[in-house]
Coordinates of C-alpha atoms in Angstrom, one line a residue:
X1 CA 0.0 0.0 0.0
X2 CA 1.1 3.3 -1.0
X3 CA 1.1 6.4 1.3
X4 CA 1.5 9.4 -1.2
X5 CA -2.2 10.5 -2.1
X6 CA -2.7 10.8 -5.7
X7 CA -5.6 12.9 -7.2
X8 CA -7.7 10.9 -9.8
X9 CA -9.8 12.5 -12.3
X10 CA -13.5 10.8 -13.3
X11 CA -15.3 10.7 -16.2
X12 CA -18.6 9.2 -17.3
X13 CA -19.3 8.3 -20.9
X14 CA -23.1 8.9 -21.5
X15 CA -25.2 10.0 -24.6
X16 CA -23.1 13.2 -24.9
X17 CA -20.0 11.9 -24.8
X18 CA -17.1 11.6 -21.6
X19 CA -18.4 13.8 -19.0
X20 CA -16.1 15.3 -16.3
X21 CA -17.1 14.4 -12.4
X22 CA -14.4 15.9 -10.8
X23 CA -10.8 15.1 -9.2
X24 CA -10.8 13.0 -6.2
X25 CA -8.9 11.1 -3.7
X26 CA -8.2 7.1 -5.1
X27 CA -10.6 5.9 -2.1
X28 CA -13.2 8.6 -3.2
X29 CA -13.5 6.8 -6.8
X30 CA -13.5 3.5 -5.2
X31 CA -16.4 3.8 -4.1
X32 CA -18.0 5.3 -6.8
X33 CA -20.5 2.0 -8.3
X34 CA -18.2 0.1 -10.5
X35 CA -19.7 1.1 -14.0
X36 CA -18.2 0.3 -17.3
X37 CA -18.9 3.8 -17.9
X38 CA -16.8 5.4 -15.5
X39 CA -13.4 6.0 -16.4
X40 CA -10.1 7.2 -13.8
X41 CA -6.8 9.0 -15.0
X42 CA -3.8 10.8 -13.2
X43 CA -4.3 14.5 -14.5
X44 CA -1.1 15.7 -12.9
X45 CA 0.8 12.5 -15.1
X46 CA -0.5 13.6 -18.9
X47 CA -3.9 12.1 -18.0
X48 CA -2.9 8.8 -17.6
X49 CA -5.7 6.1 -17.7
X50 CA -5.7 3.6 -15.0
X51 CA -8.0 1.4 -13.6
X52 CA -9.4 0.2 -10.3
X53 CA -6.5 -2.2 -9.6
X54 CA -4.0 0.5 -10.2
X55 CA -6.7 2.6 -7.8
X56 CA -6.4 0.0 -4.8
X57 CA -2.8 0.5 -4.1
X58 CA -3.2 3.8 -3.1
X59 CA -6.7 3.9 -1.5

């Protein structure tokens, strides 16, 4: 497990298109419902996708 916080960025792809929720902590999109349509990234690495195994090291 991984003490450095990291702030993850969530979007939701809907009708529109990928729609920004906000930045958050990597516990904070955790438990966000595990949705194909949600998708994570590191905005402070180039936007960086990751996914929710990536996300559990450093919840």
């Amino acid at each position: 497990m991984h003490t450095k916080p990291i702030l993850i960025e969530v979007t939701v792809n809907d009708h529109r298109g990928r729609q920004p929720l906000g930045i958050m902590s990597a516990k904070q999109a955790l438990e966000l419902p595990d949705l194909p349509s949600f998708a994570f990234s590191l905005p402070l690495e180039g936007d960086r996708a990751v996914t929710r195994g990536y996300l559990r090291a450093f919840a």
